[in-house]
mmCIF file of C-alpha atoms in Angstrom:
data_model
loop_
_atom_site.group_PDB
_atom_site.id
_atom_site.type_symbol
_atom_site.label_atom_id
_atom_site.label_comp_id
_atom_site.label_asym_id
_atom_site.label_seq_id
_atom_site.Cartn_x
_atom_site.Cartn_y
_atom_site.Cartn_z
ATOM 1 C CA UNK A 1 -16.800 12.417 -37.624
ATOM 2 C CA UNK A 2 -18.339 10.500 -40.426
ATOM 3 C CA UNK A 3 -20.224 7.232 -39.522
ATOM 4 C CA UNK A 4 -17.490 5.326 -41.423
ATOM 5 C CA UNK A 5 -14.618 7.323 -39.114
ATOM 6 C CA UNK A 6 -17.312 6.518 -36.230
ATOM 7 C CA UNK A 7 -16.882 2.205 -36.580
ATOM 8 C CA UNK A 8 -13.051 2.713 -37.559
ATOM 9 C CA UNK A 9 -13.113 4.089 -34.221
ATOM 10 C CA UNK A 10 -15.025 1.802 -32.513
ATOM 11 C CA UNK A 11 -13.527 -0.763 -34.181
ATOM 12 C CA UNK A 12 -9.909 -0.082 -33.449
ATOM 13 C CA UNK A 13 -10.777 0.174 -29.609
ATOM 14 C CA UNK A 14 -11.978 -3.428 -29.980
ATOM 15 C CA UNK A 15 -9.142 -4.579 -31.846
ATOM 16 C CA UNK A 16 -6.425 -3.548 -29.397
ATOM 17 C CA UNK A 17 -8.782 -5.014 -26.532
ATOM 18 C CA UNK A 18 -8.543 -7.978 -28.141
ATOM 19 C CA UNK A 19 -4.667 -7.804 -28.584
ATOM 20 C CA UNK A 20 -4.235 -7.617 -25.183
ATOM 21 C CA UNK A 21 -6.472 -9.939 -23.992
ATOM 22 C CA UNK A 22 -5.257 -12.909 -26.369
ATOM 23 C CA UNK A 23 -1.602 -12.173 -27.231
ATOM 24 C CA UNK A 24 -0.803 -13.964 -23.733
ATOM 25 C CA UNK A 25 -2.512 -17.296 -25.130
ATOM 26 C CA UNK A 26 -0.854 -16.726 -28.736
ATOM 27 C CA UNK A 27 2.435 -16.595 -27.332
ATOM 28 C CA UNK A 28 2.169 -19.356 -25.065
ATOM 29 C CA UNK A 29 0.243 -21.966 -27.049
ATOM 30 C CA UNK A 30 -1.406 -24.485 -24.590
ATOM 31 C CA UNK A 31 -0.174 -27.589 -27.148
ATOM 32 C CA UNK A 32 3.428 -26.574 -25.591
ATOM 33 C CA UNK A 33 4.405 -26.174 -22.422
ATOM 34 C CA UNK A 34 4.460 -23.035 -20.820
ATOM 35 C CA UNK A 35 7.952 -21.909 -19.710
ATOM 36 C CA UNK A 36 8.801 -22.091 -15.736
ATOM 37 C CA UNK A 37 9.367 -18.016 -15.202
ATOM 38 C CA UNK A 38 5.572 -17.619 -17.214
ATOM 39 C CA UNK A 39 3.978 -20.099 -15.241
ATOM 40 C CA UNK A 40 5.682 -18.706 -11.789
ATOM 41 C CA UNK A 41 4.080 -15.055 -12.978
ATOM 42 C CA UNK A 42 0.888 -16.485 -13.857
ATOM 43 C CA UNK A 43 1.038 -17.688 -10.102
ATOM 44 C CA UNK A 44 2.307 -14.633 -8.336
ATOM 45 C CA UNK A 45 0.333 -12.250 -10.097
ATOM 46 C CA UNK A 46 -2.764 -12.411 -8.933
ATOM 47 C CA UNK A 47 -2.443 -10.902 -5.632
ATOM 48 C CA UNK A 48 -0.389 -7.992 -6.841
ATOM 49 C CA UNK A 49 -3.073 -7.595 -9.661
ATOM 50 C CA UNK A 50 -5.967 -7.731 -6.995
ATOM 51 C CA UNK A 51 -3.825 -5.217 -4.688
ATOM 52 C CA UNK A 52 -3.463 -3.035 -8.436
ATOM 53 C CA UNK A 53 -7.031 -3.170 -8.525
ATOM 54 C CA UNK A 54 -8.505 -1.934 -5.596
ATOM 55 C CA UNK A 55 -5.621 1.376 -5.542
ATOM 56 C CA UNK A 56 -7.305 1.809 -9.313
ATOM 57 C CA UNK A 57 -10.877 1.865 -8.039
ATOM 58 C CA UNK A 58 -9.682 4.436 -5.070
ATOM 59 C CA UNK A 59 -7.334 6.349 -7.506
ATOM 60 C CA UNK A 60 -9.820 9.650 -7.445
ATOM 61 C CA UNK A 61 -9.779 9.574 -3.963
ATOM 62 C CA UNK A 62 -8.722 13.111 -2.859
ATOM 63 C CA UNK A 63 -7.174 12.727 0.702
ATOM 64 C CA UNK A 64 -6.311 16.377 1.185
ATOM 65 C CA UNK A 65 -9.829 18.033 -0.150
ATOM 66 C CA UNK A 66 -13.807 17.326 -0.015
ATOM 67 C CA UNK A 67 -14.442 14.261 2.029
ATOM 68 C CA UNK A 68 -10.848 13.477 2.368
ATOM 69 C CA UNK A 69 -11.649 9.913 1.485
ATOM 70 C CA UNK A 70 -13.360 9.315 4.926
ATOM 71 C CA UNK A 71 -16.439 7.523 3.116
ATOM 72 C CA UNK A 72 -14.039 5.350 1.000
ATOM 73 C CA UNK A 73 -11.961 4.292 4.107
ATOM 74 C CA UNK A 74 -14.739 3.719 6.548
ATOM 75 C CA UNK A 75 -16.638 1.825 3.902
ATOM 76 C CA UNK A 76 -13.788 -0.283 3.099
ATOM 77 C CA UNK A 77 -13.407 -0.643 6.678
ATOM 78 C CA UNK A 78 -16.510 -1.932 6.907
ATOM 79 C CA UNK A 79 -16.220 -4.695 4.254
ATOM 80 C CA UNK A 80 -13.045 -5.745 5.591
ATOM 81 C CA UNK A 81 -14.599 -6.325 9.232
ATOM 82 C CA UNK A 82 -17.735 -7.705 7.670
ATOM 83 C CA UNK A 83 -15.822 -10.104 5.359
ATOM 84 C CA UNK A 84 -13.356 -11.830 8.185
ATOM 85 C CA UNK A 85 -16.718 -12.113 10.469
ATOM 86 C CA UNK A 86 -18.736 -14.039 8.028
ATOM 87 C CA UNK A 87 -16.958 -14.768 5.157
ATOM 88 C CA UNK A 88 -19.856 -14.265 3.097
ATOM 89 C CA UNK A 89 -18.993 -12.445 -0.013
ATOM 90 C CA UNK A 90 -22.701 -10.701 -0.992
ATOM 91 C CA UNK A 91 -23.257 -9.812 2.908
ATOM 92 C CA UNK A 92 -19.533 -8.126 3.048
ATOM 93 C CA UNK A 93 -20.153 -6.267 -0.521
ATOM 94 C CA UNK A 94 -23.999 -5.287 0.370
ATOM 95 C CA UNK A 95 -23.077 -4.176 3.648
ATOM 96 C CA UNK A 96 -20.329 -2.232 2.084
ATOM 97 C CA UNK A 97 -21.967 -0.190 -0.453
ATOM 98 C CA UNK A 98 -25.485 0.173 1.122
ATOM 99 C CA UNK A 99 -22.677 2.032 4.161
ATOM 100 C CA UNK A 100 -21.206 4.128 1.308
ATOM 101 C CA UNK A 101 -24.196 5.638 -0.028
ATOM 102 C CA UNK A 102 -25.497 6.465 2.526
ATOM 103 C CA UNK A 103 -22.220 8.315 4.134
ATOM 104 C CA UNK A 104 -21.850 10.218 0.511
ATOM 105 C CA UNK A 105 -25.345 10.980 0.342
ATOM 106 C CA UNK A 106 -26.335 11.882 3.603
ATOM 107 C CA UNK A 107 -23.150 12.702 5.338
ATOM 108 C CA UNK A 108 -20.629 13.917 3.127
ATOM 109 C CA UNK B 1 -28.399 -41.477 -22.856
ATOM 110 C CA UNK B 2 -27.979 -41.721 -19.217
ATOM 111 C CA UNK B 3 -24.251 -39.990 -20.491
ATOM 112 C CA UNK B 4 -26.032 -37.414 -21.927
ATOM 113 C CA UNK B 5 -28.156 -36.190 -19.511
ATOM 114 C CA UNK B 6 -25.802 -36.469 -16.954
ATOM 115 C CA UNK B 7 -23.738 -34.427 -19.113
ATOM 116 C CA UNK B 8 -27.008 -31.743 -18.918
ATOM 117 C CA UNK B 9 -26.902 -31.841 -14.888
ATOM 118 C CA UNK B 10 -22.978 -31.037 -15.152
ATOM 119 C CA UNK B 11 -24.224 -28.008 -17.307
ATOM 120 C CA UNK B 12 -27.007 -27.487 -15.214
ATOM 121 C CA UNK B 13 -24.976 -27.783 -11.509
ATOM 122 C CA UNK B 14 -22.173 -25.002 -13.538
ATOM 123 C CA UNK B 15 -24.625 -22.692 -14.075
ATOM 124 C CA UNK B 16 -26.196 -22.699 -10.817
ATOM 125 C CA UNK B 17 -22.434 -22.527 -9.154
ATOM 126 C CA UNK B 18 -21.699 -19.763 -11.339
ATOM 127 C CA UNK B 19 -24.599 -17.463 -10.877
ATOM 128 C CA UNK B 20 -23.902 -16.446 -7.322
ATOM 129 C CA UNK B 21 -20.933 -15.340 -8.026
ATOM 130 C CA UNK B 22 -21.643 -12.767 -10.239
ATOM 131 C CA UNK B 23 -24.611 -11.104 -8.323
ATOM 132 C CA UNK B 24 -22.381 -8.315 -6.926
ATOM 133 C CA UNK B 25 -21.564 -7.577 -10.618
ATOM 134 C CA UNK B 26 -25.141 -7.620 -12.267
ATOM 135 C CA UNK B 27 -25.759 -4.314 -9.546
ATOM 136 C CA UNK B 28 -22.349 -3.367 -10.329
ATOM 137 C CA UNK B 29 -22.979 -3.572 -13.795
ATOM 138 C CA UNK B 30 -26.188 -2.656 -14.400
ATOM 139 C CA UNK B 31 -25.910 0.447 -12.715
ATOM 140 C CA UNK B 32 -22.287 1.301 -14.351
ATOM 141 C CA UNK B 33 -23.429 0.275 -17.643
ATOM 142 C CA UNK B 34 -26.776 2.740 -17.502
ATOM 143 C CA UNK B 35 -24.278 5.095 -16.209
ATOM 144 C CA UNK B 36 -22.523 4.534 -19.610
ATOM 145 C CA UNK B 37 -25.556 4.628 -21.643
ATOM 146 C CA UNK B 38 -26.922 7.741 -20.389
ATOM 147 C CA UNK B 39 -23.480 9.176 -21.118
ATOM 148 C CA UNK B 40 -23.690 7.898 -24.383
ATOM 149 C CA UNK B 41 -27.474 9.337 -24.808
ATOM 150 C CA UNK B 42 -26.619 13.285 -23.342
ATOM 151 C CA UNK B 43 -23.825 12.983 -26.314
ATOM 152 C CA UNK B 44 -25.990 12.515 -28.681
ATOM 153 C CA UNK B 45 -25.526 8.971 -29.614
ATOM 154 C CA UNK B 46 -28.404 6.669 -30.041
ATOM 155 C CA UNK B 47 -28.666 3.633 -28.072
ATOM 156 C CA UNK B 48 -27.443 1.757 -30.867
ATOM 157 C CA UNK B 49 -23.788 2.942 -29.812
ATOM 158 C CA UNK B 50 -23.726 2.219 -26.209
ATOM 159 C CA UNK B 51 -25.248 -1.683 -27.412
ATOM 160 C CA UNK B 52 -22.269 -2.216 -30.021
ATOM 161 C CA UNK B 53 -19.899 -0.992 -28.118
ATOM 162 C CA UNK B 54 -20.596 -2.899 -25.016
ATOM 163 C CA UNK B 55 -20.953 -5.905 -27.682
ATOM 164 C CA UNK B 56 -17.448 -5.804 -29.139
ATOM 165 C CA UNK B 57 -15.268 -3.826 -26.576
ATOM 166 C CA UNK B 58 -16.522 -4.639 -23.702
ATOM 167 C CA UNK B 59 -14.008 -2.909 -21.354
ATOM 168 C CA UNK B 60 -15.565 -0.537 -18.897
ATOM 169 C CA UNK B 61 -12.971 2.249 -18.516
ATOM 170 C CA UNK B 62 -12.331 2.087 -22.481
ATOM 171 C CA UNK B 63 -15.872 2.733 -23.540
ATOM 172 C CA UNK B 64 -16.093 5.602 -21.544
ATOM 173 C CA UNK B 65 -12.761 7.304 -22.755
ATOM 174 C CA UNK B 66 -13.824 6.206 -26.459
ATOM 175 C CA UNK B 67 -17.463 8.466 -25.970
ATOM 176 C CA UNK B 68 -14.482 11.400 -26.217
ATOM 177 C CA UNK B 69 -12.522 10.133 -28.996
ATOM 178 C CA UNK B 70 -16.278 10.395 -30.706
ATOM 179 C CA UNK B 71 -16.793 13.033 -30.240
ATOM 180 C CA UNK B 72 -13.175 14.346 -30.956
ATOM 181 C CA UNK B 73 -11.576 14.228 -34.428
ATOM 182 C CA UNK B 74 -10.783 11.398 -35.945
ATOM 183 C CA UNK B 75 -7.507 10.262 -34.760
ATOM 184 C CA UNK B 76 -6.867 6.205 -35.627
ATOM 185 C CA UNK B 77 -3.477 6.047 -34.452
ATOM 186 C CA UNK B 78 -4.079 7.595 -31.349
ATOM 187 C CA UNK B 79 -6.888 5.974 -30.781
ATOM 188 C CA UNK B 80 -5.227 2.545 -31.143
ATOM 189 C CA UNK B 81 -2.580 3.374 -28.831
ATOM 190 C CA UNK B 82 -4.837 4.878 -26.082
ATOM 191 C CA UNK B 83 -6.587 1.787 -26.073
ATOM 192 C CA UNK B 84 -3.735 -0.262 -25.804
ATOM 193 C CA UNK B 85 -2.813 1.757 -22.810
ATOM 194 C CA UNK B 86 -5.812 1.883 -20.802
ATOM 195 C CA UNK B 87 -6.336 -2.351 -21.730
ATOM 196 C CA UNK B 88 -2.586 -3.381 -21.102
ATOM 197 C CA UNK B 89 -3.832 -4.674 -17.703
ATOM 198 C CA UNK B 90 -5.258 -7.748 -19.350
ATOM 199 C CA UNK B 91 -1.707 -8.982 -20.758
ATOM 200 C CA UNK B 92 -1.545 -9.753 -16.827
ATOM 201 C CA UNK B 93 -4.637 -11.629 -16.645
ATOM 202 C CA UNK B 94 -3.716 -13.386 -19.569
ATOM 203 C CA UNK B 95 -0.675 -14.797 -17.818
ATOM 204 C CA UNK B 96 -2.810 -15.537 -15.031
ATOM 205 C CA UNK B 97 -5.123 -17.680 -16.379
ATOM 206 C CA UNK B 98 -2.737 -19.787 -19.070
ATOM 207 C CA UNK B 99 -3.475 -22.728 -17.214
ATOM 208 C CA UNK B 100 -6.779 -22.137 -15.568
ATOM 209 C CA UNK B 101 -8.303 -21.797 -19.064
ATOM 210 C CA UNK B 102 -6.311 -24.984 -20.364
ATOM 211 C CA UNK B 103 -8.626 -27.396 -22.159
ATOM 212 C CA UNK B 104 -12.031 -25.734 -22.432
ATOM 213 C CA UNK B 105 -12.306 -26.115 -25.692
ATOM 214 C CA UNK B 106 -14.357 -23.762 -27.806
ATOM 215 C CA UNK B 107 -15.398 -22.021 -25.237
ATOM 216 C CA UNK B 108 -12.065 -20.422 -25.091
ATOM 217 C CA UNK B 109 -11.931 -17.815 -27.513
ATOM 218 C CA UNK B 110 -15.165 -16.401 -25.934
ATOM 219 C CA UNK B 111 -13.646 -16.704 -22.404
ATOM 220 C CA UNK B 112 -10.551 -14.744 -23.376
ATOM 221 C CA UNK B 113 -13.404 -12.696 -25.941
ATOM 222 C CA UNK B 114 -14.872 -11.497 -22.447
ATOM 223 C CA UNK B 115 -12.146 -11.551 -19.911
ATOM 224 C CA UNK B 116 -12.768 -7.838 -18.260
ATOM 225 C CA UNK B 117 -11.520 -7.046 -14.793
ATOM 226 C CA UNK B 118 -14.381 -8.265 -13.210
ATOM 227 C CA UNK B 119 -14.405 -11.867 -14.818
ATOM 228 C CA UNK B 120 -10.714 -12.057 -14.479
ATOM 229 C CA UNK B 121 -11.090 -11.710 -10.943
ATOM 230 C CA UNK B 122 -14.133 -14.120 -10.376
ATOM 231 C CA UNK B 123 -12.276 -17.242 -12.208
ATOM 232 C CA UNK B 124 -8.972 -16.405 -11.102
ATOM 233 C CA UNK B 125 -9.909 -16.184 -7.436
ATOM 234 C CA UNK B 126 -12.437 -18.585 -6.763
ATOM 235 C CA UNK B 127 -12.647 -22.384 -6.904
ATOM 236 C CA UNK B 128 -14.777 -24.477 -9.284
ATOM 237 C CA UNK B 129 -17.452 -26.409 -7.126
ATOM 238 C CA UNK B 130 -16.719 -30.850 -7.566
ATOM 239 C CA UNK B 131 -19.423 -32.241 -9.879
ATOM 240 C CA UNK B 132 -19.434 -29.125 -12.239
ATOM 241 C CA UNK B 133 -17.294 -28.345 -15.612
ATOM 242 C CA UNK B 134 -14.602 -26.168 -15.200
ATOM 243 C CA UNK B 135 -15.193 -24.715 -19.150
ATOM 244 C CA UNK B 136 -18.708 -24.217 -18.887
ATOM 245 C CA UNK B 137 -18.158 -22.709 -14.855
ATOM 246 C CA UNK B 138 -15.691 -19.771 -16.775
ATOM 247 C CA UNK B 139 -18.187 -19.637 -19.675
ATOM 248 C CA UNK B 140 -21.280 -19.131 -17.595
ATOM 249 C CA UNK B 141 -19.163 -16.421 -14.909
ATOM 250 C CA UNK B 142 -18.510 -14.487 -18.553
ATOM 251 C CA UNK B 143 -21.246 -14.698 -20.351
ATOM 252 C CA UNK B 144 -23.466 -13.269 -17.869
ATOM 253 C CA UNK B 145 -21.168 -10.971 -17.143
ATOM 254 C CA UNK B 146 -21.539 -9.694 -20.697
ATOM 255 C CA UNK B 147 -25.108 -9.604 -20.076
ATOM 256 C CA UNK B 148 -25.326 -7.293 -17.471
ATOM 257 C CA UNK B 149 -23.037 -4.586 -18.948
ATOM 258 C CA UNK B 150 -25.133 -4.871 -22.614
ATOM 259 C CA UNK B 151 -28.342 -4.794 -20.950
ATOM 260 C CA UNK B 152 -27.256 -1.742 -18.632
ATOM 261 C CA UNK B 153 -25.156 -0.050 -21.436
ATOM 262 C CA UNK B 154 -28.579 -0.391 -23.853
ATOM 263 C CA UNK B 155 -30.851 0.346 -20.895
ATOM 264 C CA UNK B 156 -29.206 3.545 -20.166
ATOM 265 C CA UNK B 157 -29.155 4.577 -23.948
ATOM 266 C CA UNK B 158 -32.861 4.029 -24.634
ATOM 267 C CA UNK B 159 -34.185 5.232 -20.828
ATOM 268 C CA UNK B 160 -31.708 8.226 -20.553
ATOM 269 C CA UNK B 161 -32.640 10.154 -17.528
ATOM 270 C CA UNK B 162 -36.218 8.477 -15.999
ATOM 271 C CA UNK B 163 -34.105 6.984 -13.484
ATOM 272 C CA UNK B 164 -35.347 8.752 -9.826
ATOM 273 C CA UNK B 165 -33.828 7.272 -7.246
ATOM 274 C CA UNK B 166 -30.605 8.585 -5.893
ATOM 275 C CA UNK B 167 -28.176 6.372 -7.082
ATOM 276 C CA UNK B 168 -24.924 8.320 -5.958
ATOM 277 C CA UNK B 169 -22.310 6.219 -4.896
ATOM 278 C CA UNK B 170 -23.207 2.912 -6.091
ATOM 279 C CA UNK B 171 -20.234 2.308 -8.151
ATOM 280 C CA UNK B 172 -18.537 1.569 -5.081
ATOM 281 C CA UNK B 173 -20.033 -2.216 -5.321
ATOM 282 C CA UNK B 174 -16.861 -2.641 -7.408
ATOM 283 C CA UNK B 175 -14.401 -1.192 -5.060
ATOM 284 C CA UNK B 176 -15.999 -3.786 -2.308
ATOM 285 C CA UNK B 177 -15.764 -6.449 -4.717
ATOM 286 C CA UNK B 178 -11.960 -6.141 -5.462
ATOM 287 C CA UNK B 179 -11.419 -5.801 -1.813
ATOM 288 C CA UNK B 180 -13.352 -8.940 -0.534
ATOM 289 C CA UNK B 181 -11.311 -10.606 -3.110
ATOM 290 C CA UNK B 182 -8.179 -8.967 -1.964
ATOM 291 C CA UNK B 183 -9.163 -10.287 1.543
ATOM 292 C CA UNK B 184 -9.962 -13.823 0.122
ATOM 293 C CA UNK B 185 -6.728 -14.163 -1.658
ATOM 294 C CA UNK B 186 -4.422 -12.526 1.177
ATOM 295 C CA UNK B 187 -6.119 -15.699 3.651
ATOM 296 C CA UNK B 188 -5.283 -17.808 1.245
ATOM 297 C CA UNK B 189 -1.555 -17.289 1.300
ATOM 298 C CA UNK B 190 0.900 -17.791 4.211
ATOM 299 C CA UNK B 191 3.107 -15.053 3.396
ATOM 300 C CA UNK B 192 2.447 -12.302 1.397
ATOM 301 C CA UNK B 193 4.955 -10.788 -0.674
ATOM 302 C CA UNK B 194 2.765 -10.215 -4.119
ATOM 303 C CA UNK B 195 -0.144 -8.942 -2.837
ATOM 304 C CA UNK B 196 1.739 -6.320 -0.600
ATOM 305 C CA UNK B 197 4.121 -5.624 -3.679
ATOM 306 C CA UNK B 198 1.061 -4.858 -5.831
ATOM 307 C CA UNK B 199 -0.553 -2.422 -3.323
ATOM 308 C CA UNK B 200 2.879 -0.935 -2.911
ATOM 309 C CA UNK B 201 3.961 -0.709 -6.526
ATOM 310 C CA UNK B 202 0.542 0.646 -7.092
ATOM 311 C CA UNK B 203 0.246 3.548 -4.428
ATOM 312 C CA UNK B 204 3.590 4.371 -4.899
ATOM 313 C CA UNK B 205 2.929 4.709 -8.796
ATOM 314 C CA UNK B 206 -0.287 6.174 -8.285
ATOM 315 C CA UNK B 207 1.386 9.259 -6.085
ATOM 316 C CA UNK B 208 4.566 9.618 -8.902
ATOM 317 C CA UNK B 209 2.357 9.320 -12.263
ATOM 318 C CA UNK B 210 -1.108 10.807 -11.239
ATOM 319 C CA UNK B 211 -4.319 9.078 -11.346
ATOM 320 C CA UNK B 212 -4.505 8.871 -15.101
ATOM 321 C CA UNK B 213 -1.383 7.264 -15.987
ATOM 322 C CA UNK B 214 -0.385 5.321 -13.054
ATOM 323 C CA UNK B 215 -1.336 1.741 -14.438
ATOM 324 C CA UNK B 216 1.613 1.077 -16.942
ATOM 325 C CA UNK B 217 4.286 2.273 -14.352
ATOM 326 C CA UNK B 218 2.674 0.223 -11.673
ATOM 327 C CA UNK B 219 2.674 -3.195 -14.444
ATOM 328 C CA UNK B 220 6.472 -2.426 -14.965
ATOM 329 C CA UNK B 221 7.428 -2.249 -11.287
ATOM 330 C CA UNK B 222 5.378 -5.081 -10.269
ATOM 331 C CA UNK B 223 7.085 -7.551 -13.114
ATOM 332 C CA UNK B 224 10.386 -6.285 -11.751
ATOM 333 C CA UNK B 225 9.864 -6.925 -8.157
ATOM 334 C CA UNK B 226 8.405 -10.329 -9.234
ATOM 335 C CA UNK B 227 11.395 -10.884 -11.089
ATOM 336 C CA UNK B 228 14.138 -9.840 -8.492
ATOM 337 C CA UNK B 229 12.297 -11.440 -5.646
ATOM 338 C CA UNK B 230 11.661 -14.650 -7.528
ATOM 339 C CA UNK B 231 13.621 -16.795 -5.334
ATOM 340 C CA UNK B 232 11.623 -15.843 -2.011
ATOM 341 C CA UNK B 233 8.423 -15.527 -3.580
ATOM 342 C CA UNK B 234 8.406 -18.899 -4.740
ATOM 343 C CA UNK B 235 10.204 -20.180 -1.223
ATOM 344 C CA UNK B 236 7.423 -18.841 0.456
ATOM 345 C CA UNK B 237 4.799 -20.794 -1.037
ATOM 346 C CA UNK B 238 1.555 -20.611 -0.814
ATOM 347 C CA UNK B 239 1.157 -20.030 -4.735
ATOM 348 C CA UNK B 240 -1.624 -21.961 -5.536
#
């Protein structure tokens, strides 16, 4: 590639970021109001999106080869059991991580 | 005077509210960005990439696939419409926060600039502290956002591989971020319809499509479940 094909690239990557993250606040302009069934999905969404999110970070989990996801779960396990003790949100993802490192690095 | 500086302390109070909030993702960051950089560097790009490209894209998962298309042939089209794919999450957000982001004045632009996952989730989930702005609370959660993942992205491009310490498995400070704020959103609700529809939609997707394609499937079933089970959803409450 050419530096010139190099920033088209680049540049294209940015531009349909930025489509998706603004078309939503083209569409529905904030001078109007925003119809009932949008506002009811802007409402609802979040919790599916958050549930979306965490299956994306464990996508390459492999549960029937290497580890078998054991780190993952117990890790996750951990936060979850940290998080409804205290409630405190750097403890619960510390506590979780520091547990996951060590399990993949001197477990696993 | 006494309007203006109390105007400052608002600022001020935002800033220090915000902050917190995004320690989790400055090591998240910072470590996935160097990751990035590094990649970038054993490519053969100078750092100069990985700090535009963390500038203007700004989308984890995008910035790594585009280190490919760089190194592929060049391919506009396709590389439009992959990036469409791999960002159509954000349309979501978007809807999320039409009203959160209501009346913040120039700041909004930037805010929707810089809304990755990990911003999306912090101003979506969490409250905004009494006696501080609500604009300047999003703008400050963003902006250093931002900062982290340029200043690991550039770090990792001009360092390379000095880095000694076994770092394996770090990345997994996102995973237990999205879950604590899984957890914090599920004990917010009384029932809980969406966030069990999104885990559903998304492992059932994720074991139909495969791991690379799962996302726009998964976007489609959860707008149609929304959409069928409106009338519940809504009866149950709880939507704040």
């Amino acid at each position: 590639m050419t530096l010139t094909q190099e920033i088209i690239t680049i540049a294209l990557c940015a531009l349909a970021t930025m489509c998706t993250r603004f078309l939503p606040f083209l569409i529905f302009r904030s001078d109007k109001p925003t119809p009932k069934y949008i506002r009811y999905l802007g409402k609802a969404l979040p919790a599916a999106i958050f549930g979306m999110l965490v299956v994306y970070c464990l996508k390459n989990v492999n549960v029937l080869s290497g580890s078998h996801g054991f780190p993952e779960g117990l890790a996750i396990l951990l936060v979850v059991m940290l998080h409804l003790w205290k409630r405190n949100m750097l403890l619960s993802i510390g506590g979780g991580t520091v547990c996951y490192m060590l399990l993949v690095q001197l477990v696993f | 005077m006494s309007g203006r500086e109390s105007k400052r302390g608002v600022v001020k109070r935002s800033f220090l509210a915000a902050f917190p909030k995004t320690i989790p993702i400055m090591m998240g960051f910072l470590f996935l960005g160097m990751s990035y950089g590094i990649y970038m560097k054993v490519s053969g790009f100078s750092f100069v990439y990985p700090l535009c490209m963390s500038m203007v894209i700004f989308g984890g998962s995008l910035e790594f696939v585009a280190v490919t298309m760089l190194l592929g042939s060049f391919a506009p089209m396709q590389t439009f419409l992959m990036a469409l794919m791999i960002q159509a999450r954000h349309l979501f957000y978007g809807i999320a926060l039409l009203e959160k982001y209501k009346g913040t004045g120039w700041k909004k632009p930037y805010l929707i600039f810089g809304m990755c996952d990990e911003s999306f989730s912090i101003n979506c989930a969490t409250e905004v502290p009494e006696g501080t702005d609500k604009g300047w609370s999003y703008f400050f959660v963003t902006v250093l956002n931002q900062s982290y993942w340029v200043i690991g992205a550039t770090a990792g491009g001009i360092l390379g591989s000095f880095i000694t310490f076994n770092t394996e498995g770090l990345d997994f400070v996102m995973t237990a971020m999205f879950v604590v704020i899984f957890i914090e959103q599920w004990l917010k609700e009384k029932k809980h319809y969406t966030a069990l529809i999104g885990v559903a939609a998304s492992a059932g997707c994720l074991l139909l499509f495969g791991a690379d394609s799962f996302l726009i499937p998964t976007m489609v079933c959860i707008l149609c479940f929304l959409t069928v089970f409106r009338k519940p959803v809504e009866k149950a409450g709880g939507l704040s």
